[in-house]
C-alpha cells in the first residue's frame, strides 16, 4: 500500500527494482526511491458571523463530500504560499492573517497507491473577496455552528479533527 505500490522497474533506467516497500533500490543506476507522506494545507475560513466556509468536492476521491478549502503543496513551496494559492484557486478569496490550528495524518482515498498525507490546518481571516467555487470545488457554502455536515458527509478524517479543534477553541471557558 502507498505511493510506491506497483512500482516494478526504475523510472530512470528501467532496471527491475529491489525491495518490497519503501525504500526501493535500483541496482542499475543506484537510485533509491522513498515514499513520504504528501504535505497538504487547509483553511478554516470564518465570516464575521462565525460561520465556517466548506467546499463540496467536484473530484474523486470523496466526490460530493464536504472538505475545507486547500490542497497539496507544490515541490519546494512555502506552506503559507500554498495555502494562499489554493484559496485563490478554489474560492477566489484573499487570505489575511492566519492562526495555526494543527497537523493531522490521513490517506488520500482508498486506492492501493493512495498517498499518505500530512495535513496542516490554519484558521484564516479574509482580506477581501466573495467566495466563488472553482477548480476542483463544486460548491462553497457557509455553515453556522448548528448546521455543519455530519461526519459521514465529510471527505476526510482530518476535517473532523480540525472541526473538533475549532469547537474546543470556541467553547466557553469552563475554568
Ligand atoms: Zn535505475
PDB file of C-alpha atoms and ligand atoms in Angstrom:
ATOM      1  CA  UNK A   1       0.000   0.000   0.000  1.00  0.00           C
ATOM      2  CA  UNK A   2       1.115   3.545  -0.638  1.00  0.00           C
ATOM      3  CA  UNK A   3       2.957   5.729  -3.072  1.00  0.00           C
ATOM      4  CA  UNK A   4       5.341   3.033  -4.432  1.00  0.00           C
ATOM      5  CA  UNK A   5       2.612   0.367  -4.767  1.00  0.00           C
ATOM      6  CA  UNK A   6       3.031  -1.427  -8.108  1.00  0.00           C
ATOM      7  CA  UNK A   7       6.492   0.017  -8.869  1.00  0.00           C
ATOM      8  CA  UNK A   8       8.457  -2.763 -10.600  1.00  0.00           C
ATOM      9  CA  UNK A   9      11.105  -1.056 -12.730  1.00  0.00           C
ATOM     10  CA  UNK A  10      13.241   2.035 -12.245  1.00  0.00           C
ATOM     11  CA  UNK A  11      11.616   5.124 -13.848  1.00  0.00           C
ATOM     12  CA  UNK A  12      15.110   6.405 -14.715  1.00  0.00           C
ATOM     13  CA  UNK A  13      16.728   3.340 -16.348  1.00  0.00           C
ATOM     14  CA  UNK A  14      14.003   0.620 -16.389  1.00  0.00           C
ATOM     15  CA  UNK A  15      16.030  -1.909 -14.390  1.00  0.00           C
ATOM     16  CA  UNK A  16      13.865  -4.102 -12.099  1.00  0.00           C
ATOM     17  CA  UNK A  17      13.730  -2.561  -8.613  1.00  0.00           C
ATOM     18  CA  UNK A  18      14.846  -4.333  -5.435  1.00  0.00           C
ATOM     19  CA  UNK A  19      12.808  -4.263  -2.233  1.00  0.00           C
ATOM     20  CA  UNK A  20       9.232  -4.939  -1.161  1.00  0.00           C
ATOM     21  CA  UNK A  21       8.296  -1.491   0.107  1.00  0.00           C
ATOM     22  CA  UNK A  22       9.840   1.920   0.683  1.00  0.00           C
ATOM     23  CA  UNK A  23      12.719   2.378   0.111  1.00  0.00           C
ATOM     24  CA  UNK A  24      13.050   0.638  -3.266  1.00  0.00           C
ATOM     25  CA  UNK A  25      16.517   0.445  -4.781  1.00  0.00           C
ATOM     26  CA  UNK A  26      17.642   0.273  -8.411  1.00  0.00           C
ATOM     27  CA  UNK A  27      20.806  -1.835  -8.906  1.00  0.00           C
ATOM     28  CA  UNK A  28      21.133  -0.430 -12.454  1.00  0.00           C
ATOM     29  CA  UNK A  29      21.670   3.271 -11.696  1.00  0.00           C
ATOM     30  CA  UNK A  30      21.896   3.133  -7.869  1.00  0.00           C
ATOM     31  CA  UNK A  31      18.747   5.265  -7.422  1.00  0.00           C
ATOM     32  CA  UNK A  32      16.749   4.864  -4.210  1.00  0.00           C
ATOM     33  CA  UNK A  33      13.044   5.689  -4.017  1.00  0.00           C
ATOM     34  CA  UNK A  34      11.394   6.718  -0.750  1.00  0.00           C
ATOM     35  CA  UNK A  35       7.670   7.031  -0.102  1.00  0.00           C
ATOM     36  CA  UNK A  36       6.930  10.079   2.056  1.00  0.00           C
ATOM     37  CA  UNK A  37       3.623  11.497   3.189  1.00  0.00           C
ATOM     38  CA  UNK A  38       2.444  14.257   0.862  1.00  0.00           C
ATOM     39  CA  UNK A  39       2.083  17.663   2.566  1.00  0.00           C
ATOM     40  CA  UNK A  40      -1.339  19.347   2.283  1.00  0.00           C
ATOM     41  CA  UNK A  41      -2.572  22.715   3.518  1.00  0.00           C
ATOM     42  CA  UNK A  42      -6.139  23.569   4.522  1.00  0.00           C
ATOM     43  CA  UNK A  43      -8.025  26.592   5.784  1.00  0.00           C
ATOM     44  CA  UNK A  44     -10.745  27.097   8.370  1.00  0.00           C
ATOM     45  CA  UNK A  45     -12.362  30.209   6.879  1.00  0.00           C
ATOM     46  CA  UNK A  46     -14.865  32.080   9.046  1.00  0.00           C
ATOM     47  CA  UNK A  47     -17.064  35.055   8.226  1.00  0.00           C
ATOM     48  CA  UNK A  48     -17.996  37.921  10.575  1.00  0.00           C
ATOM     49  CA  UNK A  49     -20.940  35.909  11.964  1.00  0.00           C
ATOM     50  CA  UNK A  50     -18.663  32.988  12.837  1.00  0.00           C
ATOM     51  CA  UNK A  51     -19.923  30.740  10.063  1.00  0.00           C
ATOM     52  CA  UNK A  52     -17.427  28.282   8.517  1.00  0.00           C
ATOM     53  CA  UNK A  53     -16.790  28.011   4.764  1.00  0.00           C
ATOM     54  CA  UNK A  54     -16.732  24.441   3.422  1.00  0.00           C
ATOM     55  CA  UNK A  55     -16.162  23.215  -0.133  1.00  0.00           C
ATOM     56  CA  UNK A  56     -18.038  20.337  -1.746  1.00  0.00           C
ATOM     57  CA  UNK A  57     -15.586  18.197  -3.741  1.00  0.00           C
ATOM     58  CA  UNK A  58     -16.007  18.022  -7.528  1.00  0.00           C
ATOM     59  CA  UNK A  59     -13.346  15.292  -7.949  1.00  0.00           C
ATOM     60  CA  UNK A  60     -12.523  11.848  -6.584  1.00  0.00           C
ATOM     61  CA  UNK A  61     -11.700  10.715  -4.012  1.00  0.00           C
ATOM     62  CA  UNK A  62     -14.811  11.506  -1.956  1.00  0.00           C
ATOM     63  CA  UNK A  63     -16.561  13.371  -4.762  1.00  0.00           C
ATOM     64  CA  UNK A  64     -19.613  15.225  -3.436  1.00  0.00           C
ATOM     65  CA  UNK A  65     -18.465  15.272   0.202  1.00  0.00           C
ATOM     66  CA  UNK A  66     -17.548  18.392   2.201  1.00  0.00           C
ATOM     67  CA  UNK A  67     -13.939  19.463   2.673  1.00  0.00           C
ATOM     68  CA  UNK A  68     -12.054  22.500   3.889  1.00  0.00           C
ATOM     69  CA  UNK A  69     -10.588  24.640   1.083  1.00  0.00           C
ATOM     70  CA  UNK A  70      -6.968  23.655   0.463  1.00  0.00           C
ATOM     71  CA  UNK A  71      -4.805  21.176  -1.391  1.00  0.00           C
ATOM     72  CA  UNK A  72      -1.374  19.673  -1.995  1.00  0.00           C
ATOM     73  CA  UNK A  73       1.778  21.776  -1.734  1.00  0.00           C
ATOM     74  CA  UNK A  74       3.925  22.129  -4.824  1.00  0.00           C
ATOM     75  CA  UNK A  75       7.556  20.978  -4.634  1.00  0.00           C
ATOM     76  CA  UNK A  76       9.547  23.442  -2.524  1.00  0.00           C
ATOM     77  CA  UNK A  77       6.525  25.700  -1.937  1.00  0.00           C
ATOM     78  CA  UNK A  78       6.254  27.619   1.333  1.00  0.00           C
ATOM     79  CA  UNK A  79       3.191  26.197   3.155  1.00  0.00           C
ATOM     80  CA  UNK A  80       1.513  29.578   3.632  1.00  0.00           C
ATOM     81  CA  UNK A  81       2.129  30.483  -0.012  1.00  0.00           C
ATOM     82  CA  UNK A  82       0.448  27.174  -0.888  1.00  0.00           C
ATOM     83  CA  UNK A  83      -2.490  27.993   1.376  1.00  0.00           C
ATOM     84  CA  UNK A  84      -2.951  31.397  -0.297  1.00  0.00           C
ATOM     85  CA  UNK A  85      -2.633  29.816  -3.763  1.00  0.00           C
ATOM     86  CA  UNK A  86      -5.179  27.080  -3.039  1.00  0.00           C
ATOM     87  CA  UNK A  87      -7.664  29.541  -1.519  1.00  0.00           C
ATOM     88  CA  UNK A  88      -7.318  31.786  -4.572  1.00  0.00           C
ATOM     89  CA  UNK A  89      -7.740  28.863  -6.993  1.00  0.00           C
ATOM     90  CA  UNK A  90     -10.697  27.233  -5.250  1.00  0.00           C
ATOM     91  CA  UNK A  91     -12.581  30.204  -3.804  1.00  0.00           C
ATOM     92  CA  UNK A  92     -11.192  33.456  -5.252  1.00  0.00           C
ATOM     93  CA  UNK A  93     -10.614  34.686  -1.693  1.00  0.00           C
ATOM     94  CA  UNK A  94      -7.559  36.618  -0.500  1.00  0.00           C
ATOM     95  CA  UNK A  95      -6.164  35.406   2.829  1.00  0.00           C
ATOM     96  CA  UNK A  96      -5.174  37.889   5.543  1.00  0.00           C
ATOM     97  CA  UNK A  97      -3.901  36.896   8.987  1.00  0.00           C
ATOM     98  CA  UNK A  98      -3.645  33.188   9.813  1.00  0.00           C
ATOM     99  CA  UNK A  99      -3.520  31.218  13.073  1.00  0.00           C
ATOM    100  CA  UNK A 100      -2.054  27.696  13.236  1.00  0.00           C
ATOM    101  CA  UNK A 101      -4.644  25.043  14.241  1.00  0.00           C
ATOM    102  CA  UNK A 102      -2.953  21.646  13.941  1.00  0.00           C
ATOM    103  CA  UNK A 103      -1.400  18.851  11.876  1.00  0.00           C
ATOM    104  CA  UNK A 104      -3.139  15.533  11.228  1.00  0.00           C
ATOM    105  CA  UNK A 105      -2.274  12.476   9.132  1.00  0.00           C
ATOM    106  CA  UNK A 106      -4.652  10.899   6.592  1.00  0.00           C
ATOM    107  CA  UNK A 107      -4.721   8.915   3.339  1.00  0.00           C
ATOM    108  CA  UNK A 108      -5.887  10.401   0.026  1.00  0.00           C
ATOM    109  CA  UNK A 109      -8.618   7.884  -0.828  1.00  0.00           C
ATOM    110  CA  UNK A 110      -8.598   4.084  -0.606  1.00  0.00           C
ATOM    111  CA  UNK A 111      -6.789   3.054  -3.823  1.00  0.00           C
ATOM    112  CA  UNK A 112      -3.782   0.724  -3.318  1.00  0.00           C
ATOM    113  CA  UNK A 113      -1.421   3.550  -4.361  1.00  0.00           C
ATOM    114  CA  UNK A 114      -3.256   6.257  -2.362  1.00  0.00           C
ATOM    115  CA  UNK A 115      -0.798   8.761  -0.927  1.00  0.00           C
ATOM    116  CA  UNK A 116      -0.430   9.163   2.812  1.00  0.00           C
ATOM    117  CA  UNK A 117      -0.967  12.848   3.576  1.00  0.00           C
ATOM    118  CA  UNK A 118       0.321  15.227   6.240  1.00  0.00           C
ATOM    119  CA  UNK A 119      -2.330  17.934   6.635  1.00  0.00           C
ATOM    120  CA  UNK A 120      -1.589  21.376   8.080  1.00  0.00           C
ATOM    121  CA  UNK A 121      -4.585  23.487   9.134  1.00  0.00           C
ATOM    122  CA  UNK A 122      -4.801  27.226   9.772  1.00  0.00           C
ATOM    123  CA  UNK A 123      -7.728  29.409  10.764  1.00  0.00           C
ATOM    124  CA  UNK A 124      -7.653  32.322   8.332  1.00  0.00           C
ATOM    125  CA  UNK A 125      -9.085  35.809   8.229  1.00  0.00           C
ATOM    126  CA  UNK A 126     -10.208  37.112   4.863  1.00  0.00           C
ATOM    127  CA  UNK A 127      -8.718  40.218   3.369  1.00  0.00           C
ATOM    128  CA  UNK A 128     -11.238  40.647   0.576  1.00  0.00           C
ATOM    129  CA  UNK A 129     -13.499  38.945  -1.924  1.00  0.00           C
ATOM    130  CA  UNK A 130     -16.667  36.904  -2.111  1.00  0.00           C
ATOM    131  CA  UNK A 131     -16.218  33.114  -2.345  1.00  0.00           C
ATOM    132  CA  UNK A 132     -16.792  31.702  -5.841  1.00  0.00           C
ATOM    133  CA  UNK A 133     -16.340  27.947  -6.330  1.00  0.00           C
ATOM    134  CA  UNK A 134     -13.735  26.984  -8.949  1.00  0.00           C
ATOM    135  CA  UNK A 135     -11.072  24.394  -9.764  1.00  0.00           C
ATOM    136  CA  UNK A 136     -11.919  21.050  -8.054  1.00  0.00           C
ATOM    137  CA  UNK A 137     -14.731  22.558  -5.918  1.00  0.00           C
ATOM    138  CA  UNK A 138     -18.376  22.011  -6.910  1.00  0.00           C
ATOM    139  CA  UNK A 139     -19.950  24.332  -4.346  1.00  0.00           C
ATOM    140  CA  UNK A 140     -18.991  26.615  -1.467  1.00  0.00           C
ATOM    141  CA  UNK A 141     -21.326  27.113   1.467  1.00  0.00           C
ATOM    142  CA  UNK A 142     -21.243  28.947   4.816  1.00  0.00           C
ATOM    143  CA  UNK A 143     -22.249  26.772   7.779  1.00  0.00           C
ATOM    144  CA  UNK A 144     -23.379  28.003  11.187  1.00  0.00           C
ATOM    145  CA  UNK A 145     -22.262  26.040  14.259  1.00  0.00           C
ATOM    146  CA  UNK A 146     -25.516  24.011  14.311  1.00  0.00           C
ATOM    147  CA  UNK A 147     -25.628  23.483  10.515  1.00  0.00           C
ATOM    148  CA  UNK A 148     -22.293  21.708   9.962  1.00  0.00           C
ATOM    149  CA  UNK A 149     -22.310  18.481   7.893  1.00  0.00           C
ATOM    150  CA  UNK A 150     -22.401  15.173   9.771  1.00  0.00           C
ATOM    151  CA  UNK A 151     -19.259  13.013   9.912  1.00  0.00           C
ATOM    152  CA  UNK A 152     -20.392  10.807   7.010  1.00  0.00           C
ATOM    153  CA  UNK A 153     -20.820  13.920   4.841  1.00  0.00           C
ATOM    154  CA  UNK A 154     -17.176  14.960   5.411  1.00  0.00           C
ATOM    155  CA  UNK A 155     -14.477  13.919   2.923  1.00  0.00           C
ATOM    156  CA  UNK A 156     -11.508  13.363   5.235  1.00  0.00           C
ATOM    157  CA  UNK A 157     -10.920  12.447   8.874  1.00  0.00           C
ATOM    158  CA  UNK A 158      -8.629  15.483   9.101  1.00  0.00           C
ATOM    159  CA  UNK A 159     -11.657  17.759   8.554  1.00  0.00           C
ATOM    160  CA  UNK A 160     -13.298  16.117  11.587  1.00  0.00           C
ATOM    161  CA  UNK A 161     -10.165  16.708  13.656  1.00  0.00           C
ATOM    162  CA  UNK A 162      -9.936  20.344  12.557  1.00  0.00           C
ATOM    163  CA  UNK A 163     -13.640  20.943  13.309  1.00  0.00           C
ATOM    164  CA  UNK A 164     -13.173  19.368  16.753  1.00  0.00           C
ATOM    165  CA  UNK A 165     -10.188  21.652  17.430  1.00  0.00           C
ATOM    166  CA  UNK A 166     -12.303  24.619  16.323  1.00  0.00           C
ATOM    167  CA  UNK A 167     -15.180  23.577  18.633  1.00  0.00           C
ATOM    168  CA  UNK A 168     -12.779  23.347  21.574  1.00  0.00           C
ATOM    169  CA  UNK A 169     -11.464  26.823  20.904  1.00  0.00           C
ATOM    170  CA  UNK A 170     -14.966  28.262  20.605  1.00  0.00           C
ATOM    171  CA  UNK A 171     -16.355  26.509  23.701  1.00  0.00           C
ATOM    172  CA  UNK A 172     -16.933  28.888  26.655  1.00  0.00           C
ATOM    173  CA  UNK A 173     -14.055  28.717  29.119  1.00  0.00           C
ATOM    174  CA  UNK A 174     -15.204  26.440  31.957  1.00  0.00           C
ATOM    175  CA  UNK A 175     -12.418  27.479  34.326  1.00  0.00           C
TER     176      UNK A 175
HETATM  177 ZN1  LIG B   1      17.676   2.860 -12.321  1.00  0.00          ZN
END
